[in-house]
Short mmCIF file of C-alpha atoms in Angstrom, two decimals:
data_model
loop_
_atom_site.label_atom_id
_atom_site.label_comp_id
_atom_site.label_asym_id
_atom_site.label_seq_id
_atom_site.Cartn_x
_atom_site.Cartn_y
_atom_site.Cartn_z
CA MET A 1 323.35 18.73 -61.76
CA THR A 2 323.16 17.96 -58.06
CA ILE A 3 326.18 17.93 -55.83
CA ALA A 4 326.07 15.47 -52.91
CA ARG A 5 326.87 17.34 -49.74
CA ALA A 6 329.82 16.39 -47.58
CA SER A 7 329.07 15.28 -44.03
CA ILE A 8 330.56 16.93 -40.95
CA SER A 9 330.44 15.40 -37.48
CA VAL A 10 332.20 16.03 -34.17
CA LEU A 11 334.69 13.81 -32.33
CA GLY A 12 333.92 15.08 -28.83
CA THR A 13 335.24 18.59 -28.31
CA SER A 14 338.69 17.59 -29.61
CA ALA A 15 338.12 17.43 -33.34
CA LEU A 16 335.75 17.56 -36.27
CA LEU A 17 335.47 15.03 -39.09
CA PHE A 18 334.74 16.07 -42.67
CA GLU A 19 333.72 13.22 -44.99
CA ALA A 20 333.66 13.95 -48.69
CA PRO A 21 330.80 12.49 -50.72
CA GLY A 22 331.28 10.01 -53.54
CA GLU A 23 333.64 7.17 -54.28
CA MET A 24 337.20 6.94 -53.04
CA ALA A 25 339.47 7.95 -55.94
CA LEU A 26 342.79 9.67 -56.41
CA GLU A 27 341.25 12.88 -57.76
CA SER A 28 338.94 13.20 -54.76
CA GLN A 29 341.85 12.45 -52.42
CA GLN A 30 343.90 15.18 -54.14
CA ARG A 31 341.08 17.59 -53.26
CA ILE A 32 341.27 16.37 -49.64
CA TRP A 33 345.00 17.22 -49.66
CA ALA A 34 344.16 20.69 -50.99
CA LEU A 35 341.47 21.16 -48.32
CA ALA A 36 343.94 20.07 -45.61
CA ARG A 37 346.47 22.63 -46.81
CA GLU A 38 343.80 25.37 -46.69
CA ALA A 39 342.33 24.41 -43.29
CA GLN A 40 345.75 24.12 -41.66
CA GLY A 41 345.92 27.92 -41.71
CA TRP A 42 342.61 28.46 -39.85
CA PRO A 43 342.87 29.77 -36.28
CA GLU A 44 340.69 27.03 -34.65
CA VAL A 45 342.73 24.27 -36.24
CA ARG A 46 345.69 22.66 -34.54
CA GLU A 47 346.19 20.02 -37.19
CA ALA A 48 344.46 19.14 -40.46
CA VAL A 49 344.82 15.39 -40.91
CA PRO A 50 343.82 13.75 -44.20
CA GLY A 51 342.15 10.32 -44.01
CA MET A 52 340.66 8.22 -46.80
CA ASN A 53 338.39 10.65 -48.65
CA ASN A 54 337.94 12.54 -45.39
CA LEU A 55 339.71 15.12 -43.25
CA MET A 56 339.96 15.48 -39.47
CA LEU A 57 340.54 18.91 -37.99
CA SER A 58 341.87 18.77 -34.43
CA PHE A 59 341.13 21.89 -32.43
CA ALA A 60 343.70 24.19 -30.86
CA SER A 61 340.83 24.96 -28.48
CA ALA A 62 337.21 23.93 -28.90
CA PRO A 63 335.31 26.72 -30.72
CA ARG A 64 332.26 28.12 -28.90
CA THR A 65 330.04 27.32 -31.88
CA LEU A 66 330.63 25.17 -34.94
CA GLY A 67 328.42 26.81 -37.55
CA ASP A 68 331.01 29.19 -38.96
CA LEU A 69 333.72 26.54 -39.21
CA GLU A 70 331.33 24.07 -40.87
CA ALA A 71 330.24 26.67 -43.42
CA ARG A 72 333.86 27.53 -44.20
CA LEU A 73 334.69 23.84 -44.69
CA HIS A 74 331.77 23.24 -47.07
CA ALA A 75 332.67 26.36 -49.05
CA ALA A 76 336.37 25.46 -49.23
CA TRP A 77 335.53 21.93 -50.41
CA LEU A 78 333.38 23.20 -53.26
CA VAL A 79 336.27 25.24 -54.66
CA ALA A 80 339.09 22.80 -53.76
CA LYS A 81 341.07 21.83 -56.87
CA PRO A 82 342.96 18.51 -56.98
CA LEU A 83 346.46 19.06 -55.56
CA PRO A 84 348.79 16.82 -57.58
CA LEU A 85 351.60 15.58 -55.33
CA GLU A 86 354.12 13.53 -57.30
CA GLY A 87 356.33 11.63 -54.92
CA ARG A 88 358.73 8.71 -55.10
CA VAL A 89 358.01 5.02 -55.62
CA VAL A 90 359.10 2.48 -52.99
CA GLU A 91 359.19 -1.21 -53.90
CA LEU A 92 358.48 -3.76 -51.16
CA PRO A 93 359.20 -7.49 -51.58
CA VAL A 94 356.33 -9.52 -50.06
CA VAL A 95 356.07 -13.13 -48.93
CA TYR A 96 352.38 -13.93 -49.36
CA GLY A 97 350.58 -16.56 -47.25
CA GLY A 98 352.11 -18.95 -44.69
CA THR A 99 352.72 -17.90 -41.08
CA GLY A 100 353.37 -14.28 -42.23
CA GLY A 101 349.91 -14.18 -43.81
CA PRO A 102 347.65 -15.92 -41.27
CA HIS A 103 344.37 -14.53 -42.63
CA MET A 104 344.92 -15.42 -46.31
CA GLY A 105 342.37 -18.22 -45.80
CA ASP A 106 339.73 -15.70 -44.73
CA VAL A 107 340.32 -13.63 -47.87
CA VAL A 108 340.10 -16.81 -49.97
CA ALA A 109 336.85 -17.74 -48.21
CA HIS A 110 335.34 -14.27 -48.63
CA THR A 111 336.35 -13.66 -52.27
CA GLY A 112 336.12 -17.23 -53.55
CA MET A 113 339.43 -16.71 -55.38
CA SER A 114 342.56 -18.86 -55.20
CA ILE A 115 345.66 -17.65 -53.34
CA ASP A 116 347.40 -17.07 -56.68
CA GLU A 117 344.56 -14.92 -57.99
CA ILE A 118 344.56 -12.86 -54.82
CA VAL A 119 348.35 -12.38 -54.96
CA GLU A 120 348.21 -11.42 -58.63
CA ARG A 121 345.51 -8.82 -58.01
CA HIS A 122 347.16 -7.49 -54.85
CA SER A 123 350.61 -7.06 -56.42
CA ALA A 124 349.48 -5.59 -59.76
CA PRO A 125 348.73 -1.90 -58.92
CA LEU A 126 351.03 0.97 -58.10
CA TYR A 127 349.48 2.11 -54.81
CA PRO A 128 349.49 5.85 -54.11
CA VAL A 129 349.87 6.85 -50.43
CA TYR A 130 346.59 8.65 -49.67
CA ALA A 131 347.22 9.41 -46.01
CA LEU A 132 349.21 8.41 -42.92
CA GLY A 133 347.55 7.20 -39.75
CA SER A 134 346.94 4.25 -37.44
CA HIS A 135 350.47 4.19 -35.98
CA PRO A 136 353.78 6.00 -36.57
CA GLY A 137 354.74 5.82 -40.26
CA TYR A 138 351.75 3.77 -41.40
CA CYS A 139 350.42 4.53 -44.88
CA TYR A 140 346.86 4.23 -46.13
CA LEU A 141 347.00 3.26 -49.78
CA GLY A 142 344.57 3.84 -52.62
CA GLY A 143 344.06 1.74 -55.70
CA MET A 144 343.36 -1.77 -54.40
CA ASP A 145 341.45 -4.05 -56.76
CA PRO A 146 337.91 -4.05 -55.26
CA ARG A 147 337.51 -7.74 -56.13
CA ILE A 148 339.82 -8.69 -53.24
CA ALA A 149 338.09 -6.42 -50.71
CA THR A 150 337.41 -8.33 -47.47
CA PRO A 151 335.58 -7.00 -44.39
CA ARG A 152 337.55 -6.11 -41.27
CA ARG A 153 337.65 -8.86 -38.68
CA LYS A 154 334.75 -9.24 -36.23
CA VAL A 155 337.20 -9.10 -33.32
CA PRO A 156 340.51 -7.24 -33.73
CA VAL A 157 343.72 -9.30 -33.49
CA VAL A 158 345.69 -8.42 -30.32
CA SER A 159 348.97 -8.01 -32.21
CA ILE A 160 350.23 -8.30 -35.76
CA PRO A 161 353.96 -7.83 -36.46
CA GLY A 162 355.63 -4.90 -38.20
CA GLY A 163 355.77 -5.49 -41.97
CA ALA A 164 352.36 -7.25 -42.03
CA VAL A 165 350.61 -6.68 -45.38
CA SER A 166 346.87 -6.65 -44.82
CA ILE A 167 343.43 -5.96 -46.27
CA GLY A 168 340.66 -4.13 -44.39
CA GLY A 169 337.48 -3.56 -46.36
CA ALA A 170 338.45 -2.02 -49.72
CA GLN A 171 341.87 -0.88 -48.42
CA THR A 172 345.31 -2.42 -48.10
CA GLY A 173 348.41 -1.40 -46.14
CA VAL A 174 351.64 -2.46 -44.42
CA SER A 175 351.99 -2.20 -40.64
CA ALA A 176 355.02 -0.15 -39.59
CA SER A 177 355.35 -1.74 -36.13
CA ALA A 178 353.76 -4.52 -34.08
CA GLY A 179 350.32 -3.80 -32.65
CA PRO A 180 346.61 -4.59 -32.64
CA SER A 181 344.69 -4.65 -35.91
CA GLY A 182 341.24 -5.46 -37.24
CA TRP A 183 342.56 -6.16 -40.73
CA ASN A 184 343.25 -9.45 -42.54
CA THR A 185 347.00 -10.14 -42.84
CA ILE A 186 347.89 -11.85 -46.11
CA GLY A 187 351.68 -11.49 -46.24
CA SER A 188 354.80 -9.88 -44.81
CA THR A 189 357.62 -7.55 -45.83
CA SER A 190 360.39 -5.70 -44.02
CA MET A 191 360.99 -1.96 -44.18
CA HIS A 192 361.61 0.84 -41.65
CA PHE A 193 358.83 3.36 -42.11
CA PHE A 194 359.49 5.69 -39.18
CA ASP A 195 362.37 7.34 -37.32
CA PRO A 196 361.46 10.01 -34.74
CA ALA A 197 364.96 11.52 -35.04
CA GLN A 198 364.43 12.37 -38.73
CA ASP A 199 362.59 15.38 -40.10
CA PRO A 200 360.06 14.43 -41.32
CA PRO A 201 359.99 11.29 -39.16
CA ALA A 202 357.93 9.23 -41.61
CA LEU A 203 359.55 7.55 -44.64
CA LEU A 204 356.55 8.16 -46.89
CA ARG A 205 354.10 11.00 -47.34
CA PRO A 206 350.89 11.51 -49.31
CA GLY A 207 351.71 11.46 -53.03
CA ASP A 208 354.44 8.81 -52.72
CA SER A 209 353.66 5.30 -54.02
CA ILE A 210 354.25 1.69 -53.02
CA ARG A 211 354.69 -1.31 -55.31
CA PHE A 212 354.43 -4.82 -53.85
CA ARG A 213 356.83 -7.27 -55.55
CA VAL A 214 355.97 -10.96 -55.14
CA GLU A 215 358.97 -12.53 -53.44
CA LYS A 216 357.29 -15.82 -52.61
CA VAL A 217 353.84 -17.34 -52.33
CA ILE A 218 353.24 -19.94 -49.62
CA ARG A 219 350.15 -21.96 -50.51
CA MET B 1 367.97 11.16 -10.24
CA ILE B 2 365.08 8.89 -9.26
CA GLU B 3 365.79 5.18 -9.23
CA ILE B 4 362.98 2.70 -9.95
CA LEU B 5 363.06 -0.09 -7.34
CA SER B 6 359.89 -1.95 -8.40
CA ALA B 7 359.73 -4.70 -10.96
CA SER B 8 356.05 -3.92 -11.51
CA ALA B 9 355.29 -3.22 -15.14
CA LEU B 10 353.42 -0.55 -17.04
CA ALA B 11 354.57 2.63 -15.24
CA THR B 12 355.47 5.20 -17.91
CA VAL B 13 356.74 8.75 -18.24
CA GLN B 14 353.91 11.00 -19.45
CA ASP B 15 353.18 14.67 -19.95
CA LEU B 16 349.99 16.22 -21.35
CA GLY B 17 350.57 14.52 -24.70
CA ARG B 18 352.04 14.96 -28.16
CA THR B 19 350.17 17.28 -30.50
CA GLY B 20 350.88 18.07 -34.11
CA ALA B 21 352.25 14.69 -35.22
CA LEU B 22 348.96 13.04 -36.24
CA ARG B 23 349.83 13.51 -39.92
CA TRP B 24 352.69 11.03 -39.47
CA GLY B 25 350.45 8.51 -37.77
CA VAL B 26 351.61 9.45 -34.27
CA GLY B 27 348.88 9.42 -31.61
CA THR B 28 348.81 11.77 -28.65
CA SER B 29 349.77 9.51 -25.70
CA GLY B 30 349.96 11.55 -22.47
CA ALA B 31 348.53 11.15 -18.97
CA MET B 32 345.33 9.09 -18.64
CA ASP B 33 344.35 11.62 -15.94
CA PRO B 34 345.60 14.97 -17.27
CA LEU B 35 343.96 16.86 -14.39
CA ALA B 36 345.98 14.90 -11.82
CA LEU B 37 349.20 15.47 -13.77
CA ALA B 38 348.57 19.20 -14.24
CA ALA B 39 347.51 19.71 -10.60
CA GLY B 40 350.56 17.83 -9.30
CA ASN B 41 352.79 20.07 -11.39
CA ILE B 42 351.03 23.23 -10.17
CA LEU B 43 351.54 22.08 -6.55
CA LEU B 44 355.28 22.02 -7.26
CA GLY B 45 355.49 25.28 -9.18
CA ASN B 46 356.17 23.44 -12.47
CA ASP B 47 354.64 24.11 -15.86
CA GLU B 48 351.33 22.23 -16.00
CA GLY B 49 352.66 20.00 -18.74
CA ALA B 50 355.93 18.89 -17.07
CA ALA B 51 356.56 15.14 -17.36
CA ALA B 52 355.77 12.81 -14.44
CA ILE B 53 355.57 9.08 -13.77
CA GLU B 54 352.16 7.49 -14.31
CA VAL B 55 351.77 4.41 -12.12
CA PRO B 56 348.93 1.94 -12.84
CA VAL B 57 350.22 -1.14 -10.95
CA PHE B 58 351.07 -1.24 -7.24
CA PRO B 59 352.99 -1.43 -5.01
CA PHE B 60 355.54 0.85 -6.69
CA GLN B 61 358.81 2.00 -5.14
CA VAL B 62 361.41 4.59 -6.05
CA ARG B 63 364.54 5.91 -4.33
CA PHE B 64 365.42 9.59 -4.57
CA ALA B 65 369.12 9.91 -5.37
CA GLN B 66 368.99 13.65 -4.70
CA ASP B 67 367.03 16.11 -2.56
CA CYS B 68 363.79 16.70 -4.42
CA ALA B 69 360.32 18.16 -3.86
CA PHE B 70 357.59 15.85 -5.14
CA ALA B 71 353.80 15.49 -5.21
CA ILE B 72 351.53 12.49 -5.55
CA THR B 73 348.14 12.91 -7.22
CA GLY B 74 345.55 10.60 -8.79
CA ALA B 75 344.59 7.52 -6.77
CA ASP B 76 345.00 7.54 -2.96
CA VAL B 77 347.82 4.99 -2.75
CA ALA B 78 348.68 5.29 0.97
CA ALA B 79 352.12 6.65 0.07
CA ARG B 80 355.00 6.42 2.54
CA LEU B 81 358.33 8.24 2.42
CA ASP B 82 360.55 5.86 4.41
CA ASP B 83 358.33 5.40 7.48
CA GLU B 84 356.34 8.60 7.17
CA ALA B 85 352.76 8.33 5.87
CA LEU B 86 351.83 10.96 3.26
CA LEU B 87 348.45 12.43 2.40
CA PRO B 88 347.07 12.00 -1.12
CA TRP B 89 347.19 15.03 -3.43
CA TRP B 90 349.99 16.50 -1.33
CA SER B 91 353.49 17.82 -1.94
CA ALA B 92 356.46 16.92 0.24
CA PRO B 93 360.26 17.20 0.27
CA ALA B 94 362.47 14.12 -0.11
CA ARG B 95 366.12 13.92 0.89
CA ALA B 96 368.68 11.99 -1.12
CA GLY B 97 368.46 8.29 -0.27
CA GLN B 98 364.84 8.27 0.87
CA VAL B 99 362.50 5.59 -0.49
CA LEU B 100 358.97 6.39 -1.60
CA GLN B 101 356.45 3.56 -1.62
CA LEU B 102 353.06 3.75 -3.33
CA GLY B 103 350.65 1.08 -2.06
CA LEU B 104 347.36 -0.27 -3.36
CA PRO B 105 344.66 2.28 -4.25
CA GLN B 106 342.55 2.79 -1.12
CA PRO B 107 338.80 2.42 -0.98
CA GLY B 108 337.41 5.73 0.16
CA PRO B 109 335.39 8.71 -0.91
CA TRP B 110 336.74 8.37 -4.45
CA ARG B 111 337.93 5.35 -6.37
CA ALA B 112 340.82 5.70 -8.78
CA SER B 113 343.37 3.42 -10.37
CA ARG B 114 346.39 5.51 -11.39
CA ALA B 115 348.79 7.62 -9.36
CA TYR B 116 351.08 10.37 -10.63
CA LEU B 117 354.49 10.99 -9.13
CA CYS B 118 355.42 14.55 -10.05
CA VAL B 119 358.80 16.08 -9.17
CA ALA B 120 359.90 19.71 -8.95
CA GLY B 121 361.57 20.45 -12.28
CA GLY B 122 359.72 17.58 -13.99
CA VAL B 123 361.06 14.23 -15.15
CA ASP B 124 363.83 15.15 -17.55
CA VAL B 125 363.71 12.75 -20.47
CA PRO B 126 364.53 14.11 -23.95
CA PRO B 127 361.47 15.45 -25.79
CA ALA B 128 360.60 13.58 -28.98
CA LEU B 129 358.38 15.27 -31.58
CA GLY B 130 357.53 17.95 -29.04
CA SER B 131 356.60 15.79 -26.03
CA ARG B 132 358.11 13.69 -23.26
CA SER B 133 355.21 11.21 -23.28
CA THR B 134 356.05 7.57 -23.93
CA GLN B 135 354.92 6.44 -27.40
CA LEU B 136 354.71 2.71 -26.70
CA ARG B 137 353.65 1.64 -30.22
CA GLY B 138 356.41 3.68 -31.87
CA ALA B 139 358.93 2.83 -29.10
CA PHE B 140 360.08 6.43 -28.67
CA GLY B 141 359.54 9.28 -26.20
CA GLY B 142 359.43 8.88 -22.42
CA HIS B 143 362.24 6.73 -21.03
CA GLU B 144 363.73 4.88 -24.02
CA GLY B 145 360.28 4.55 -25.60
CA ARG B 146 359.12 1.92 -23.13
CA ALA B 147 357.57 1.27 -19.72
CA LEU B 148 359.89 1.69 -16.72
CA ARG B 149 361.83 -1.26 -15.34
CA GLN B 150 363.54 -2.04 -12.07
CA GLY B 151 366.94 -0.32 -12.03
CA ASP B 152 366.02 2.51 -14.40
CA SER B 153 367.25 5.95 -13.36
CA LEU B 154 365.37 9.07 -14.37
CA ARG B 155 366.87 12.56 -14.33
CA VAL B 156 365.03 15.32 -12.50
CA GLY B 157 364.79 18.63 -14.36
CA SER B 158 366.48 21.75 -13.07
CA THR B 159 364.57 24.22 -10.90
CA ASN B 160 367.37 26.77 -11.46
CA GLY B 161 368.31 26.63 -7.81
CA GLU B 162 364.83 27.79 -6.81
CA GLN B 163 363.42 26.24 -3.61
CA ARG B 164 359.97 24.81 -4.19
CA THR B 165 357.46 25.16 -1.37
CA THR B 166 355.97 21.87 -0.19
CA GLY B 167 353.38 20.87 2.40
CA ILE B 168 350.43 21.98 0.27
CA GLY B 169 347.55 19.71 -0.69
CA LEU B 170 344.40 19.75 -2.78
CA VAL B 171 340.88 18.41 -2.68
CA PRO B 172 340.94 15.99 -5.62
CA PRO B 173 338.74 16.77 -8.64
CA ALA B 174 336.79 13.53 -8.01
CA LEU B 175 335.43 15.37 -4.94
CA ALA B 176 335.60 18.95 -6.24
CA LEU B 177 333.96 18.12 -9.62
CA PRO B 178 331.85 15.04 -8.80
CA LEU B 179 329.62 13.36 -11.42
CA HIS B 180 327.55 10.28 -10.62
CA VAL B 181 324.45 8.50 -11.83
CA ASP B 182 322.91 5.82 -9.58
CA ASP B 183 326.10 5.87 -7.47
CA LEU B 184 328.29 5.00 -10.46
CA PRO B 185 330.86 7.36 -12.02
CA ALA B 186 329.17 9.16 -14.90
CA ILE B 187 330.94 9.99 -18.15
CA ARG B 188 329.49 12.49 -20.62
CA VAL B 189 329.37 11.51 -24.29
CA LEU B 190 328.68 13.46 -27.49
CA PRO B 191 326.98 11.29 -30.15
CA ALA B 192 329.21 10.68 -33.20
CA ALA B 193 328.59 10.18 -36.92
CA GLU B 194 327.21 6.61 -36.81
CA TYR B 195 325.06 7.06 -33.67
CA ALA B 196 321.84 6.87 -35.71
CA ASN B 197 322.94 3.51 -37.15
CA TYR B 198 322.25 1.78 -33.82
CA SER B 199 318.81 0.41 -32.98
CA GLU B 200 316.63 2.51 -30.72
CA ALA B 201 316.81 -0.18 -28.05
CA SER B 202 320.62 -0.22 -28.23
CA ARG B 203 320.86 3.56 -27.98
CA ALA B 204 318.56 3.50 -24.96
CA ALA B 205 320.62 0.71 -23.37
CA PHE B 206 323.83 2.63 -23.93
CA TRP B 207 322.52 5.56 -21.86
CA SER B 208 320.59 3.62 -19.23
CA GLU B 209 322.69 0.56 -18.40
CA PRO B 210 325.97 0.28 -16.52
CA TRP B 211 329.03 -0.67 -18.62
CA LYS B 212 331.75 -2.81 -17.13
CA ILE B 213 335.41 -2.09 -17.82
CA THR B 214 336.82 -5.47 -18.82
CA ALA B 215 340.30 -6.85 -18.10
CA GLN B 216 341.16 -6.20 -21.79
CA SER B 217 341.48 -2.49 -21.01
CA ASP B 218 344.67 -0.46 -21.01
CA ARG B 219 346.17 2.83 -22.14
CA TYR B 220 345.22 1.98 -25.75
CA GLY B 221 341.54 1.44 -25.11
CA TYR B 222 338.86 0.32 -22.69
CA ARG B 223 336.88 -2.66 -23.88
CA LEU B 224 333.48 -2.47 -22.25
CA SER B 225 330.97 -5.19 -21.58
CA GLY B 226 327.20 -4.83 -21.51
CA THR B 227 324.18 -5.58 -23.67
CA PRO B 228 325.63 -5.86 -27.23
CA LEU B 229 324.88 -2.81 -29.37
CA GLU B 230 322.95 -3.69 -32.52
CA ALA B 231 323.75 -1.86 -35.73
CA VAL B 232 320.81 -1.31 -38.08
CA SER B 233 323.12 -2.01 -41.04
CA ALA B 234 326.71 -3.27 -41.26
CA LEU B 235 328.97 -0.36 -42.20
CA GLU B 236 332.37 -0.74 -43.84
CA MET B 237 333.92 2.64 -43.13
CA ARG B 238 336.82 4.46 -44.74
CA SER B 239 339.71 5.05 -42.37
CA HIS B 240 339.55 8.46 -40.76
CA GLY B 241 341.13 10.42 -37.94
CA ILE B 242 339.96 9.63 -34.41
CA VAL B 243 340.83 11.04 -30.98
CA PRO B 244 341.06 9.65 -27.44
CA GLY B 245 337.49 9.24 -26.19
CA VAL B 246 336.00 7.94 -29.44
CA ILE B 247 333.70 4.98 -28.75
CA GLN B 248 334.07 2.46 -31.53
CA VAL B 249 331.70 -0.46 -31.96
CA PRO B 250 333.21 -3.50 -33.70
CA PRO B 251 330.70 -5.92 -35.28
CA GLY B 252 330.48 -7.93 -32.03
CA GLY B 253 328.61 -5.00 -30.47
CA GLN B 254 330.82 -4.52 -27.39
CA PRO B 255 332.12 -0.95 -27.45
CA ILE B 256 335.79 0.06 -27.19
CA VAL B 257 336.62 3.53 -25.87
CA GLN B 258 339.85 4.82 -27.37
CA MET B 259 342.21 6.02 -24.64
CA ARG B 260 345.45 8.03 -24.63
CA ASP B 261 347.62 5.53 -26.53
CA ALA B 262 344.90 5.03 -29.13
CA GLN B 263 345.67 4.99 -32.81
CA PRO B 264 345.11 8.38 -34.43
CA SER B 265 342.82 6.82 -37.05
CA GLY B 266 340.37 3.97 -37.37
CA GLY B 267 337.51 2.54 -39.33
CA TYR B 268 335.02 0.97 -36.94
CA PRO B 269 331.66 2.77 -36.64
CA LYS B 270 331.56 5.41 -33.89
CA LEU B 271 328.65 5.63 -31.48
CA GLY B 272 329.94 8.69 -29.67
CA THR B 273 332.93 10.35 -28.04
CA VAL B 274 333.68 10.75 -24.35
CA ILE B 275 334.09 14.50 -23.97
CA GLU B 276 337.61 15.78 -23.36
CA ALA B 277 336.56 17.20 -19.96
CA ASP B 278 335.58 13.71 -18.71
CA LEU B 279 338.39 11.56 -20.14
CA TRP B 280 340.18 11.69 -16.78
CA ARG B 281 337.15 10.18 -15.04
CA LEU B 282 337.24 7.17 -17.36
CA GLY B 283 341.05 7.04 -17.24
CA GLN B 284 340.82 6.57 -13.45
CA ALA B 285 337.99 3.99 -13.50
CA PRO B 286 339.45 0.66 -12.34
CA ILE B 287 339.25 -2.56 -14.35
CA GLY B 288 336.17 -4.49 -13.25
CA SER B 289 334.31 -1.34 -12.17
CA ARG B 290 331.19 -0.04 -13.88
CA VAL B 291 330.41 3.37 -15.32
CA ARG B 292 327.36 5.10 -16.76
CA PHE B 293 327.27 7.20 -19.92
CA VAL B 294 325.32 10.45 -20.06
CA GLU B 295 324.33 12.10 -23.33
CA THR B 296 325.49 15.69 -23.68
CA ASN B 297 325.54 18.40 -26.35
CA TRP B 298 328.20 20.68 -27.79
CA ASP B 299 327.47 23.67 -25.55
CA ASP B 300 327.54 21.62 -22.36
CA ALA B 301 330.68 19.76 -23.46
CA VAL B 302 332.50 23.06 -24.11
CA ALA B 303 331.22 24.41 -20.76
CA ALA B 304 332.57 21.29 -19.01
CA LEU B 305 335.98 21.91 -20.54
CA ALA B 306 335.87 25.50 -19.26
CA GLN B 307 334.90 24.20 -15.82
CA THR B 308 338.01 21.97 -15.57
CA ARG B 309 340.10 24.92 -16.78
CA ARG B 310 338.62 27.10 -14.01
CA TRP B 311 339.39 24.38 -11.45
CA LEU B 312 343.05 24.30 -12.53
CA ASP B 313 343.23 28.12 -12.49
CA GLU B 314 341.79 28.14 -8.97
CA VAL B 315 344.33 25.51 -7.87
CA ARG B 316 347.12 27.68 -9.25
CA ARG B 317 345.74 30.77 -7.49
CA LEU B 318 345.54 28.97 -4.13
CA VAL B 319 348.99 27.45 -4.45
CA GLU B 320 350.49 30.84 -5.33
CA LEU B 321 348.65 32.47 -2.40
CA HIS B 322 350.07 29.83 -0.06
CA ARG B 323 353.55 30.26 -1.51
CA GLY B 324 353.33 34.06 -1.16
CA SER B 325 352.30 33.73 2.49
CA ARG B 326 355.43 31.77 3.38
#
């Protein structure tokens, strides 16, 4: 048996990026959560931040050399056991298409499916929250049907509104506030995902799940 | 209190940034020129990370509603306190009622685009998630989570009755730590994970050609213009953590450097990362100006960070010497 090796690269002197080998799947992501929990205790690490099948370690201060930290990461990954986090399920009503889903046409064009097929496939799964990122309270979700995967846009959109439901590559998500995005927006919902006065400030955390309920489809 | 008299947009309250909230999707924010902010605070006897006002659009005017020591760092903006001209990178006392005007950045031995107005005691806005920096996307932190407006009043932090020495100045880091290639500001870059996915010609062009900072550049990111960078293969990446300085290349081939208000994660391929020690140089480069990128390695990038630290330590030593001699 051969084990594909993870890749490690630097983000300037501020952080290091660990990318796990293999396909994106819940079990692999659960190992990323376990690795994050382990690495958070290391002295060089300010914050261990899970991404999608990857982990960023931001540095408290840039280590003089990286070899020791890289070796520790590889070793910890090999023994990392899936960390099952069982959170709550949040249901979000979505209006698909229309002015709230301006890029539905691009997803139709790329996939060759009808709007109804896309909506059916997008609203079927229970999406586990894999990681938070992008902007305050935003959740990266696993479990999207790969048949509706659509590449990110060639030029990012200057601003999409909060509540925008969008597809970027093989991923889907809901924006938590207005801002720029390279993803394809196919619908809209309304929910407050973030409050800096709360502890924790984000509504959802890794291990929670989102279900999209079809409120309306505008064709 | 300091009262904002200008209607000019985009001035924000910033400190050295918000750390430890990436896991909730919260980026770092913070001063685009952290050296200028830290040095201004040292001049006033503040903690290096005290909050100040970052001003990117001029002219900009404030009225001091109380006696207050202040310092202006960053761009040379021909500052005037009432009728008195002030030197750049200098600290001075203001009396209640005096008006401070920051003018257009001056052409001169260094070119910069942002000024920092630091006050003794720091700008006293409530910290949010451990920082006073404005989080524009999340609409929290700083002053009401937004850019300053005409009529806003900002509280000045307490100095516990301590008099702060003024009348001290500094040689700016643009002169003390210069870095140029072919007369253009040079910015050092560490190659990132997808560097090898760009054609040899594109990699060579990235290091050898000037890159223009387009008008679509702000605290979120600098969109650059130059010879489009050609990827060998189209990559559809998984979203991952990124930091200010990461140079993303969307499929169009024109790079975007992530700046202080950048998202904490992204999925476009990364050519490289502007090293932490040089982010201030890019943060001060004006829109329309051109910069050059210089390839560096880990050891040199860490040494550069130590060099900026030594500069700040030396500034602190000199300021304390001056204060002790009074």
